[in-house]
Tab-separated table of C-alpha atoms in Angstrom:
chain	number	residue	atom	x	y	z
A	1	MET	CA	0.000	0.000	0.000
A	2	LEU	CA	2.853	2.377	0.808
A	3	GLU	CA	4.371	1.804	-2.648
A	4	ILE	CA	1.005	2.632	-4.262
A	5	LEU	CA	0.842	5.923	-2.349
A	6	LYS	CA	4.397	6.763	-3.428
A	7	VAL	CA	3.539	6.055	-7.069
A	8	MET	CA	0.390	8.188	-6.839
A	9	PHE	CA	2.472	11.071	-5.517
A	10	LEU	CA	4.943	10.661	-8.382
A	11	GLY	CA	1.989	10.619	-10.783
A	12	ILE	CA	0.711	13.884	-9.327
A	13	VAL	CA	4.153	15.469	-9.735
A	14	GLU	CA	4.379	14.225	-13.329
A	15	GLY	CA	0.853	15.361	-14.195
A	16	ILE	CA	1.504	18.907	-12.999
A	17	THR	CA	5.075	19.450	-14.140
A	18	GLU	CA	4.849	17.842	-17.594
A	19	TRP	CA	2.767	20.753	-18.899
A	20	LEU	CA	4.050	23.685	-16.895
A	21	PRO	CA	7.452	24.950	-18.123
A	22	ILE	CA	9.236	23.858	-14.951
A	23	SER	CA	10.685	20.439	-15.964
A	24	SER	CA	8.904	17.188	-15.107
A	25	THR	CA	12.118	15.130	-15.304
A	26	GLY	CA	13.895	17.614	-13.059
A	27	HIS	CA	11.160	17.425	-10.447
A	28	MET	CA	11.089	13.629	-10.620
A	29	ILE	CA	14.840	13.506	-9.942
A	30	LEU	CA	14.409	15.784	-6.944
A	31	VAL	CA	11.365	13.973	-5.539
A	32	GLU	CA	13.235	10.680	-5.752
A	33	GLU	CA	15.751	12.057	-3.263
A	34	PHE	CA	12.986	11.842	-0.665
A	35	ILE	CA	10.587	9.218	-2.047
A	36	GLN	CA	12.167	6.041	-3.359
A	37	LEU	CA	10.236	3.089	-4.712
A	38	ASN	CA	11.240	-0.402	-3.639
A	39	VAL	CA	11.980	-1.497	-7.225
A	40	SER	CA	14.999	-2.301	-9.368
A	41	ALA	CA	17.113	0.439	-10.937
A	42	ASP	CA	16.135	-0.793	-14.412
A	43	PHE	CA	12.425	-0.542	-13.621
A	44	MET	CA	12.852	2.946	-12.166
A	45	GLU	CA	14.712	4.148	-15.268
A	46	MET	CA	11.842	2.911	-17.414
A	47	PHE	CA	9.137	4.175	-15.031
A	48	ARG	CA	10.392	7.780	-15.113
A	49	VAL	CA	9.733	7.936	-18.845
A	50	VAL	CA	6.726	5.657	-19.361
A	51	ILE	CA	4.679	7.386	-16.646
A	52	GLN	CA	4.645	10.322	-19.079
A	53	LEU	CA	2.404	8.272	-21.388
A	54	GLY	CA	-0.428	8.868	-18.927
A	55	ALA	CA	0.179	12.592	-19.104
A	56	ILE	CA	0.353	12.670	-22.900
A	57	LEU	CA	-2.949	10.782	-23.221
A	58	ALA	CA	-4.577	13.772	-21.496
A	59	VAL	CA	-3.603	15.916	-24.495
A	60	VAL	CA	-5.094	13.354	-26.890
A	61	VAL	CA	-8.387	13.383	-24.959
A	62	LEU	CA	-8.638	17.158	-24.512
A	63	TYR	CA	-7.609	18.055	-28.067
A	64	PHE	CA	-9.070	15.079	-29.919
A	65	PRO	CA	-11.218	17.186	-32.301
A	66	LYS	CA	-8.110	19.138	-33.365
A	67	LEU	CA	-5.923	16.052	-33.599
A	68	TRP	CA	-8.200	13.553	-35.369
A	69	PRO	CA	-7.597	14.019	-39.126
A	70	PHE	CA	-10.781	12.349	-40.376
A	71	CYS	CA	-14.315	13.670	-40.537
A	72	SER	CA	-17.704	12.481	-41.846
A	73	PRO	CA	-18.116	11.288	-45.452
A	74	ARG	CA	-20.293	14.330	-46.112
A	75	ASN	CA	-17.287	16.559	-45.500
A	76	GLY	CA	-14.880	14.546	-47.607
A	77	TRP	CA	-13.340	12.316	-44.890
A	78	ILE	CA	-10.102	14.293	-44.598
A	79	LYS	CA	-9.314	17.414	-42.582
A	80	ARG	CA	-6.544	19.005	-44.598
A	81	ASP	CA	-5.528	21.471	-41.860
A	82	THR	CA	-5.203	18.636	-39.351
A	83	TRP	CA	-3.001	16.590	-41.675
A	84	ALA	CA	-0.865	19.685	-42.311
A	85	LEU	CA	-0.517	20.169	-38.542
A	86	TRP	CA	0.560	16.534	-38.031
A	87	PHE	CA	3.174	16.757	-40.785
A	88	ARG	CA	4.612	19.855	-39.107
A	89	VAL	CA	4.602	18.099	-35.730
A	90	LEU	CA	6.477	15.122	-37.179
A	91	ALA	CA	9.003	17.419	-38.880
A	92	ALA	CA	9.566	19.216	-35.571
A	93	VAL	CA	10.232	15.884	-33.818
A	94	LEU	CA	13.135	14.935	-36.086
A	95	PRO	CA	15.933	17.087	-34.553
A	96	ALA	CA	15.420	15.725	-31.018
A	97	ALA	CA	14.952	12.169	-32.310
A	98	ALA	CA	18.185	12.358	-34.321
A	99	ILE	CA	20.137	13.149	-31.160
A	100	GLY	CA	18.047	11.560	-28.424
A	101	ILE	CA	17.734	8.042	-29.867
A	102	PRO	CA	21.430	7.243	-30.524
A	103	PHE	CA	22.722	9.106	-27.459
A	104	ASP	CA	19.993	8.217	-24.923
A	105	ASP	CA	22.225	6.240	-22.542
A	106	MET	CA	25.103	8.707	-22.768
A	107	LEU	CA	22.844	11.687	-22.020
A	108	ASP	CA	21.362	9.890	-18.996
A	109	GLU	CA	24.818	9.046	-17.672
A	110	MET	CA	26.211	12.545	-18.172
A	111	PHE	CA	23.308	14.770	-17.149
A	112	TYR	CA	20.775	12.825	-15.077
A	113	ASN	CA	21.766	14.329	-11.714
A	114	PRO	CA	20.587	17.068	-9.305
A	115	TRP	CA	23.427	19.461	-10.179
A	116	THR	CA	22.448	19.616	-13.832
A	117	VAL	CA	18.805	20.072	-12.853
A	118	ALA	CA	19.632	22.982	-10.538
A	119	VAL	CA	21.708	24.816	-13.160
A	120	THR	CA	19.173	24.368	-15.957
A	121	LEU	CA	16.276	25.368	-13.700
A	122	ILE	CA	18.015	28.661	-12.946
A	123	LEU	CA	19.290	29.269	-16.482
A	124	TYR	CA	15.947	28.809	-18.211
A	125	GLY	CA	14.153	30.667	-15.431
A	126	VAL	CA	16.284	33.698	-16.257
A	127	LEU	CA	15.644	33.193	-19.974
A	128	PHE	CA	11.863	33.158	-19.489
A	129	ILE	CA	12.029	36.500	-17.683
A	130	VAL	CA	14.363	38.017	-20.279
A	131	VAL	CA	12.233	36.824	-23.220
A	132	GLU	CA	8.988	38.065	-21.661
A	133	ASN	CA	10.536	41.478	-20.969
A	134	ARG	CA	11.889	41.602	-24.525
A	135	ASN	CA	8.530	40.679	-26.062
A	136	GLN	CA	6.424	42.876	-23.801
A	137	ARG	CA	5.506	45.332	-26.561
A	138	LYS	CA	5.790	42.971	-29.515
A	139	ARG	CA	2.769	41.542	-31.285
A	140	PRO	CA	3.062	37.833	-32.194
A	141	ARG	CA	3.080	37.013	-35.910
A	142	VAL	CA	1.531	33.553	-35.468
A	143	THR	CA	-1.823	33.535	-33.679
A	144	SER	CA	-3.385	30.341	-35.060
A	145	LEU	CA	-2.168	26.835	-35.823
A	146	GLU	CA	-2.986	27.391	-39.507
A	147	ASP	CA	-0.360	30.180	-39.594
A	148	LEU	CA	2.367	27.858	-38.315
A	149	THR	CA	4.853	27.413	-41.167
A	150	TRP	CA	7.260	24.543	-41.861
A	151	SER	CA	10.251	26.684	-40.968
A	152	LEU	CA	8.683	27.742	-37.666
A	153	ALA	CA	7.770	24.138	-36.782
A	154	ILE	CA	11.305	22.911	-37.479
A	155	GLY	CA	12.730	25.867	-35.542
A	156	ILE	CA	10.638	24.888	-32.518
A	157	GLY	CA	11.858	21.312	-32.994
A	158	ILE	CA	15.463	22.512	-32.817
A	159	PHE	CA	14.691	24.228	-29.507
A	160	GLN	CA	13.256	20.918	-28.298
A	161	VAL	CA	16.744	19.399	-28.556
A	162	LEU	CA	17.665	21.507	-25.512
A	163	SER	CA	15.161	19.533	-23.433
A	164	LEU	CA	17.321	16.408	-23.700
A	165	ILE	CA	19.216	17.933	-20.761
A	166	PRO	CA	17.248	17.203	-17.537
A	167	GLY	CA	15.843	20.275	-15.814
A	168	THR	CA	15.389	22.196	-19.062
A	169	SER	CA	11.722	21.191	-19.528
A	170	ARG	CA	10.466	19.988	-22.893
A	171	SER	CA	7.461	22.298	-22.731
A	172	GLY	CA	9.695	25.123	-21.473
A	173	ALA	CA	12.203	24.801	-24.319
A	174	THR	CA	9.580	24.516	-27.055
A	175	ILE	CA	7.357	27.290	-25.688
A	176	LEU	CA	10.341	29.591	-25.249
A	177	GLY	CA	11.519	28.806	-28.771
A	178	ALA	CA	8.064	29.312	-30.285
A	179	ILE	CA	7.670	32.716	-28.608
A	180	LEU	CA	11.124	33.821	-29.775
A	181	LEU	CA	10.186	32.756	-33.311
A	182	GLY	CA	7.002	34.833	-33.281
A	183	ALA	CA	4.208	32.606	-31.953
A	184	SER	CA	1.646	33.742	-29.419
A	185	ARG	CA	1.734	32.170	-25.954
A	186	SER	CA	-1.382	30.059	-26.542
A	187	ILE	CA	-0.172	28.737	-29.920
A	188	ALA	CA	3.280	28.080	-28.445
A	189	ALA	CA	1.683	26.055	-25.636
A	190	GLU	CA	-0.686	24.088	-27.899
A	191	PHE	CA	1.997	23.185	-30.410
A	192	SER	CA	4.252	22.153	-27.538
A	193	PHE	CA	1.485	19.848	-26.275
A	194	PHE	CA	1.028	18.270	-29.713
A	195	LEU	CA	4.774	17.921	-30.169
A	196	GLY	CA	4.882	15.895	-26.974
A	197	ILE	CA	2.652	13.142	-28.399
A	198	PRO	CA	5.136	11.459	-30.789
A	199	VAL	CA	8.068	12.405	-28.531
A	200	MET	CA	6.614	10.735	-25.434
A	201	PHE	CA	5.281	7.711	-27.316
A	202	GLY	CA	8.676	7.249	-28.964
A	203	ALA	CA	10.652	7.723	-25.739
A	204	SER	CA	8.341	5.341	-23.860
A	205	LEU	CA	8.623	2.669	-26.549
A	206	LEU	CA	12.420	2.995	-26.447
A	207	LYS	CA	12.484	2.514	-22.675
A	208	LEU	CA	10.004	-0.388	-22.774
A	209	VAL	CA	12.041	-2.195	-25.426
A	210	LYS	CA	15.187	-1.620	-23.399
A	211	PHE	CA	13.454	-2.911	-20.243
A	212	GLY	CA	12.181	-5.920	-22.168
A	213	PHE	CA	8.497	-5.869	-21.128
A	214	ALA	CA	9.556	-8.202	-18.304
A	215	PHE	CA	7.136	-6.905	-15.661
A	216	SER	CA	6.261	-8.632	-12.445
A	217	GLY	CA	2.629	-8.308	-11.338
A	218	ALA	CA	3.563	-5.710	-8.707
A	219	GLU	CA	5.576	-3.660	-11.189
A	220	LEU	CA	2.698	-3.623	-13.668
A	221	VAL	CA	0.328	-2.369	-10.952
A	222	LEU	CA	2.752	0.397	-9.949
A	223	LEU	CA	3.233	1.537	-13.550
A	224	THR	CA	-0.523	1.511	-14.231
A	225	VAL	CA	-1.369	3.484	-11.090
A	226	GLY	CA	1.330	6.046	-11.902
A	227	MET	CA	0.092	6.501	-15.479
A	228	VAL	CA	-3.590	6.803	-14.491
A	229	THR	CA	-2.746	9.348	-11.792
A	230	ALA	CA	-0.613	11.348	-14.222
A	231	PHE	CA	-3.470	11.277	-16.771
A	232	LEU	CA	-6.112	12.593	-14.359
A	233	VAL	CA	-3.876	15.311	-12.914
A	234	SER	CA	-2.739	16.327	-16.409
A	235	ILE	CA	-6.340	17.017	-17.452
A	236	LEU	CA	-6.590	19.591	-14.658
A	237	ALA	CA	-3.089	20.990	-15.201
A	238	ILE	CA	-3.579	21.570	-18.945
A	239	ARG	CA	-6.924	23.310	-18.437
A	240	PHE	CA	-5.401	25.542	-15.764
A	241	PHE	CA	-2.345	26.349	-17.872
A	242	ILE	CA	-4.284	27.314	-21.016
A	243	GLY	CA	-6.614	29.506	-18.966
A	244	TYR	CA	-3.664	31.109	-17.184
A	245	ILE	CA	-1.642	32.086	-20.266
A	246	LYS	CA	-4.602	33.785	-21.921
A	247	LYS	CA	-4.277	36.561	-19.349
A	248	ASN	CA	-0.759	36.230	-17.921
A	249	ASP	CA	2.858	35.836	-19.002
A	250	PHE	CA	5.463	33.200	-18.136
A	251	LYS	CA	7.548	35.286	-15.735
A	252	PRO	CA	6.131	33.648	-12.568
A	253	PHE	CA	7.363	30.287	-13.878
A	254	GLY	CA	10.774	31.881	-14.445
A	255	TYR	CA	10.944	33.114	-10.850
A	256	TYR	CA	9.779	29.712	-9.588
A	257	ARG	CA	12.545	27.969	-11.514
A	258	ILE	CA	15.213	30.308	-10.168
A	259	VAL	CA	14.098	29.921	-6.543
A	260	LEU	CA	13.791	26.137	-6.847
A	261	GLY	CA	17.173	25.858	-8.555
A	262	ILE	CA	18.856	27.849	-5.780
A	263	LEU	CA	17.180	25.727	-3.091
A	264	VAL	CA	18.328	22.556	-4.846
A	265	LEU	CA	21.921	23.815	-4.981
A	266	ILE	CA	21.845	24.735	-1.282
A	267	TYR	CA	20.332	21.366	-0.339
A	268	PHE	CA	22.891	19.286	-2.209
A	269	ILE	CA	25.848	21.420	-1.100
A	270	ILE	CA	24.820	20.966	2.548
A	271	MET	CA	23.619	17.355	2.382
A	272	LYS	CA	26.172	15.911	-0.048
């Protein structure tokens, strides 16, 4: 029962932090300093990634009408704008896939630690504040998904490469990149959500193949509970986030990152 409660807490953390630009992986690393599951290291490595599948399914459910490319026969079966959006999403995935797939183990070994998380939390917190101040009086050029060009999509995909470093935040890197390239906050957030679908499915499949699908009954229960919790919390987090950015900027998230990064540095300097 205690392990179930731990997994539910991890699912809550994942469901909130996956969509806010504050780094879900970074928070998971930090939480694991205090809450450790009684599982193997191999299972935990897989769990950290696959639990994100629950979160990404929330996007599929909430945005299904925008994401499903087929319509009724009366309307010609195909939604051209939706297909165009998916092709742009897939193009934007390629830069991170080209680096993340062959160098997955090396990146984990080099950067999956609290020190990296602390530095990237602070660095990108500062960047969010700087970018928001810079764009304060600028009008975005892209205010709808239909206006999102191939070059802009690929540019956002290049920014996503930065998120391979833990603590950066996939949503943070892509949203920041989209805003710098001229997208509005809401379009930046939505495209970041959609971009996460193939990224998270691909990353989860990679980890599952590496793990070998060799689950015990207890491990399967823990993974399922974590994913379901992440899914339910993500529904609430996404709705909150979209409502928030319609009236507010990202600077509070920047300040949060800086404060958290400093606290992490202090904690590990004192405790380690």
